[in-house]
Amino acid sequence: MVQHKAPPPPLSTFTLAPEPPPPAAPQPPKPTEIVRASESVTAPVQLVRTPSASPVQAAPPATPVAVAVVAPPAPAAVPAPPAPVTPPDFSASQLGNPGPAYPFLSRRAKEQGVVTLRVLVTEAGRAGEIRVETSSGFERLDKAALATVKRWKFLPARQAGKAVAAWVLVPVTFALG
């Protein structure tokens, strides 16, 4: 007699899913600003206890108490923007400002260029502080421009009808013709 063995049980394959991530911590609610139009305050009611023979009685209702609600202070008045400033003027036709003297050596070397000066015009219309903003590339031309503009007269800047000190850019051109 032949005995047959029972076939082995079929193999099962399982795929394990990755472990789920832990649940996210709940976000606390965002604070919101509560604005109350007004508040009313009433006095608390006191209960009076008596021996068990008599029932509990409430004190008579308190009369409403008037509470003054103070409004928040009004925001400070915003100052008006400053009056516009009229820039200083240095036009030669109105003020008789002379042009710069062309330095002899610069003329001979055929040096040309534009010097831009930053000038602080005082309330009196004179050049206070002078700086070379952009050089011509030639020191002699820059110095000649500085020496000339120091002597110039200006119409000062005005703000609300009053003369004020202000900076202005003054181009001085040196060109051989």
C-alpha positions as a LaTeX table, in Angstrom:
\begin{tabular}{lrrr}
\hline
Residue & $x$ (\AA) & $y$ (\AA) & $z$ (\AA) \\
\hline
Met1 & 0.00 & 0.00 & 0.00 \\
Val2 & 1.15 & 3.35 & $-0.94$ \\
Gln3 & 0.56 & 6.20 & 1.31 \\
His4 & 0.39 & 9.62 & $-0.03$ \\
Lys5 & 1.45 & 12.48 & 1.97 \\
Ala6 & $-0.82$ & 15.39 & 2.10 \\
Pro7 & 0.54 & 18.30 & 0.17 \\
Pro8 & 2.08 & 20.96 & 2.35 \\
Pro9 & $-0.19$ & 23.87 & 3.06 \\
Pro10 & 0.22 & 26.69 & 0.55 \\
Leu11 & 2.56 & 29.48 & 1.55 \\
Ser12 & 0.97 & 32.84 & 2.05 \\
Thr13 & 2.83 & 36.04 & 1.41 \\
Phe14 & 1.99 & 39.11 & 3.38 \\
Thr15 & 3.16 & 42.60 & 2.64 \\
Leu16 & 3.42 & 44.72 & 5.68 \\
Ala17 & 2.37 & 48.30 & 5.20 \\
Pro18 & 4.65 & 50.90 & 6.76 \\
Glu19 & 3.58 & 52.02 & 10.15 \\
Pro20 & 1.26 & 55.03 & 9.85 \\
Pro21 & 2.78 & 58.29 & 11.10 \\
Pro22 & 1.59 & 59.42 & 14.49 \\
Pro23 & $-1.35$ & 61.80 & 14.30 \\
Ala24 & $-0.35$ & 65.44 & 14.12 \\
Ala25 & $-0.70$ & 67.33 & 17.35 \\
Pro26 & $-3.84$ & 69.42 & 17.21 \\
Gln27 & $-3.09$ & 73.08 & 16.59 \\
Pro28 & $-4.30$ & 75.33 & 19.37 \\
Pro29 & $-6.95$ & 77.72 & 18.15 \\
Lys30 & $-5.60$ & 81.08 & 17.10 \\
Pro31 & $-6.43$ & 83.79 & 19.59 \\
Thr32 & $-9.03$ & 86.19 & 18.39 \\
Glu33 & $-9.53$ & 89.64 & 19.68 \\
Ile34 & $-12.85$ & 90.18 & 21.35 \\
Val35 & $-14.20$ & 93.66 & 21.20 \\
Arg36 & $-16.96$ & 94.53 & 23.60 \\
Ala37 & $-19.17$ & 97.44 & 22.84 \\
Ser38 & $-20.06$ & 98.08 & 26.45 \\
Glu39 & $-20.29$ & 96.23 & 29.71 \\
Ser40 & $-22.95$ & 96.36 & 32.36 \\
Val41 & $-22.27$ & 95.31 & 35.91 \\
Thr42 & $-24.88$ & 94.22 & 38.44 \\
Ala43 & $-24.33$ & 93.52 & 42.08 \\
Pro44 & $-24.24$ & 89.81 & 43.02 \\
Val45 & $-27.28$ & 88.35 & 44.75 \\
Gln46 & $-26.64$ & 86.86 & 48.17 \\
Leu47 & $-28.59$ & 83.86 & 49.39 \\
Val48 & $-29.52$ & 83.77 & 53.02 \\
Arg49 & $-29.78$ & 80.33 & 54.64 \\
Thr50 & $-32.06$ & 79.91 & 57.55 \\
Pro51 & $-32.83$ & 76.84 & 59.63 \\
Ser52 & $-34.54$ & 74.07 & 57.69 \\
Ala53 & $-37.91$ & 75.07 & 59.10 \\
Ser54 & $-38.12$ & 78.11 & 56.88 \\
Pro55 & $-37.59$ & 78.03 & 53.14 \\
Val56 & $-34.53$ & 79.59 & 51.53 \\
Gln57 & $-35.18$ & 83.16 & 50.55 \\
Ala58 & $-33.30$ & 85.27 & 48.14 \\
Ala59 & $-32.39$ & 88.78 & 49.05 \\
Pro60 & $-34.36$ & 91.40 & 47.19 \\
Pro61 & $-32.83$ & 92.10 & 43.79 \\
Ala62 & $-30.16$ & 94.72 & 43.92 \\
Thr63 & $-30.78$ & 97.94 & 42.13 \\
Pro64 & $-28.72$ & 98.25 & 38.98 \\
Val65 & $-25.52$ & 100.14 & 39.49 \\
Ala66 & $-24.59$ & 102.66 & 36.83 \\
Val67 & $-21.08$ & 102.07 & 35.61 \\
Ala68 & $-19.31$ & 104.70 & 33.58 \\
Val69 & $-17.78$ & 103.13 & 30.52 \\
Val70 & $-14.70$ & 105.05 & 29.54 \\
Ala71 & $-14.15$ & 105.14 & 25.81 \\
Pro72 & $-10.60$ & 104.54 & 24.66 \\
Pro73 & $-8.75$ & 107.79 & 24.05 \\
Ala74 & $-9.02$ & 109.15 & 20.54 \\
Pro75 & $-5.87$ & 108.65 & 18.51 \\
Ala76 & $-3.56$ & 111.62 & 18.52 \\
Ala77 & $-4.11$ & 113.97 & 15.65 \\
Val78 & $-1.82$ & 113.11 & 12.78 \\
Pro79 & 0.27 & 116.16 & 11.94 \\
Ala80 & $-0.25$ & 117.54 & 8.49 \\
Pro81 & 2.51 & 116.68 & 6.05 \\
Pro82 & 5.11 & 119.42 & 5.77 \\
Ala83 & 4.56 & 122.03 & 3.11 \\
Pro84 & 6.40 & 121.31 & $-0.14$ \\
Val85 & 9.87 & 122.76 & $-0.48$ \\
Thr86 & 10.66 & 124.91 & $-3.50$ \\
Pro87 & 14.26 & 124.05 & $-4.44$ \\
Pro88 & 17.02 & 126.67 & $-4.47$ \\
Asp89 & 17.68 & 128.49 & $-7.74$ \\
Phe90 & 21.06 & 129.47 & $-9.13$ \\
Ser91 & 20.26 & 130.63 & $-12.65$ \\
Ala92 & 22.95 & 132.98 & $-13.93$ \\
Ser93 & 20.47 & 135.13 & $-15.86$ \\
Gln94 & 18.59 & 136.19 & $-12.70$ \\
Leu95 & 21.44 & 136.41 & $-10.20$ \\
Gly96 & 24.40 & 137.50 & $-12.31$ \\
Asn97 & 26.52 & 134.50 & $-11.32$ \\
Pro98 & 29.68 & 134.40 & $-13.46$ \\
Gly99 & 30.85 & 131.29 & $-15.26$ \\
Pro100 & 34.06 & 129.64 & $-14.10$ \\
Ala101 & 37.43 & 130.81 & $-15.33$ \\
Tyr102 & 38.93 & 128.10 & $-17.54$ \\
Pro103 & 42.34 & 127.22 & $-16.04$ \\
Phe104 & 45.14 & 128.07 & $-18.50$ \\
Leu105 & 46.92 & 124.72 & $-18.16$ \\
Ser106 & 43.63 & 122.83 & $-18.59$ \\
Arg107 & 42.90 & 124.80 & $-21.77$ \\
Arg108 & 46.40 & 124.07 & $-23.09$ \\
Ala109 & 46.01 & 120.34 & $-22.25$ \\
Lys110 & 42.52 & 120.42 & $-23.88$ \\
Glu111 & 40.86 & 119.13 & $-20.67$ \\
Gln112 & 37.07 & 119.21 & $-20.79$ \\
Gly113 & 34.33 & 117.85 & $-18.56$ \\
Val114 & 31.41 & 118.46 & $-16.24$ \\
Val115 & 31.84 & 118.89 & $-12.49$ \\
Thr116 & 28.71 & 118.28 & $-10.42$ \\
Leu117 & 28.80 & 120.04 & $-7.05$ \\
Arg118 & 26.48 & 119.39 & $-4.10$ \\
Val119 & 25.88 & 122.81 & $-2.53$ \\
Leu120 & 24.16 & 123.60 & 0.77 \\
Val121 & 22.32 & 126.85 & 0.08 \\
Thr122 & 21.77 & 128.81 & 3.31 \\
Glu123 & 18.62 & 130.74 & 4.22 \\
Ala124 & 20.53 & 133.89 & 3.20 \\
Gly125 & 21.10 & 132.51 & $-0.32$ \\
Arg126 & 24.84 & 131.86 & $-0.01$ \\
Ala127 & 26.83 & 128.65 & $-0.59$ \\
Gly128 & 27.36 & 127.09 & 2.83 \\
Glu129 & 29.03 & 123.74 & 2.28 \\
Ile130 & 30.22 & 122.53 & $-1.12$ \\
Arg131 & 31.22 & 118.98 & $-2.09$ \\
Val132 & 32.28 & 117.48 & $-5.41$ \\
Glu133 & 29.49 & 115.02 & $-6.22$ \\
Thr134 & 30.91 & 113.97 & $-9.61$ \\
Ser135 & 34.40 & 114.91 & $-10.77$ \\
Ser136 & 35.26 & 116.04 & $-14.28$ \\
Gly137 & 38.26 & 113.78 & $-14.10$ \\
Phe138 & 40.63 & 116.74 & $-13.90$ \\
Glu139 & 41.60 & 118.24 & $-10.54$ \\
Arg140 & 42.20 & 121.74 & $-11.97$ \\
Leu141 & 38.67 & 121.88 & $-13.42$ \\
Asp142 & 37.16 & 120.61 & $-10.16$ \\
Lys143 & 39.01 & 123.28 & $-8.12$ \\
Ala144 & 38.01 & 126.04 & $-10.55$ \\
Ala145 & 34.35 & 125.01 & $-10.25$ \\
Leu146 & 34.55 & 125.00 & $-6.42$ \\
Ala147 & 36.18 & 128.45 & $-6.33$ \\
Thr148 & 33.55 & 129.91 & $-8.68$ \\
Val149 & 30.44 & 128.47 & $-6.96$ \\
Lys150 & 31.68 & 129.65 & $-3.53$ \\
Arg151 & 31.10 & 133.22 & $-4.75$ \\
Trp152 & 27.67 & 132.61 & $-6.29$ \\
Lys153 & 24.37 & 133.93 & $-4.95$ \\
Phe154 & 21.35 & 131.67 & $-4.80$ \\
Leu155 & 17.63 & 132.06 & $-4.29$ \\
Pro156 & 17.15 & 129.92 & $-1.16$ \\
Ala157 & 14.67 & 127.09 & $-0.95$ \\
Arg158 & 11.26 & 128.02 & 0.43 \\
Gln159 & 8.88 & 126.08 & 2.60 \\
Ala160 & 5.53 & 127.60 & 3.52 \\
Gly161 & 6.81 & 130.97 & 2.29 \\
Lys162 & 9.87 & 130.91 & 4.54 \\
Ala163 & 13.50 & 130.61 & 3.35 \\
Val164 & 15.12 & 127.33 & 4.44 \\
Ala165 & 18.55 & 125.79 & 3.93 \\
Ala166 & 18.61 & 123.02 & 1.33 \\
Trp167 & 21.02 & 121.01 & $-0.81$ \\
Val168 & 21.13 & 121.46 & $-4.57$ \\
Leu169 & 23.20 & 119.83 & $-7.32$ \\
Val170 & 25.02 & 122.34 & $-9.52$ \\
Pro171 & 26.58 & 121.14 & $-12.79$ \\
Val172 & 29.52 & 123.23 & $-14.03$ \\
Thr173 & 30.56 & 122.54 & $-17.63$ \\
Phe174 & 34.04 & 123.12 & $-19.02$ \\
Ala175 & 34.02 & 122.87 & $-22.81$ \\
Leu176 & 36.46 & 124.14 & $-25.39$ \\
Gly177 & 34.71 & 125.63 & $-28.38$ \\
\hline
\end{tabular}
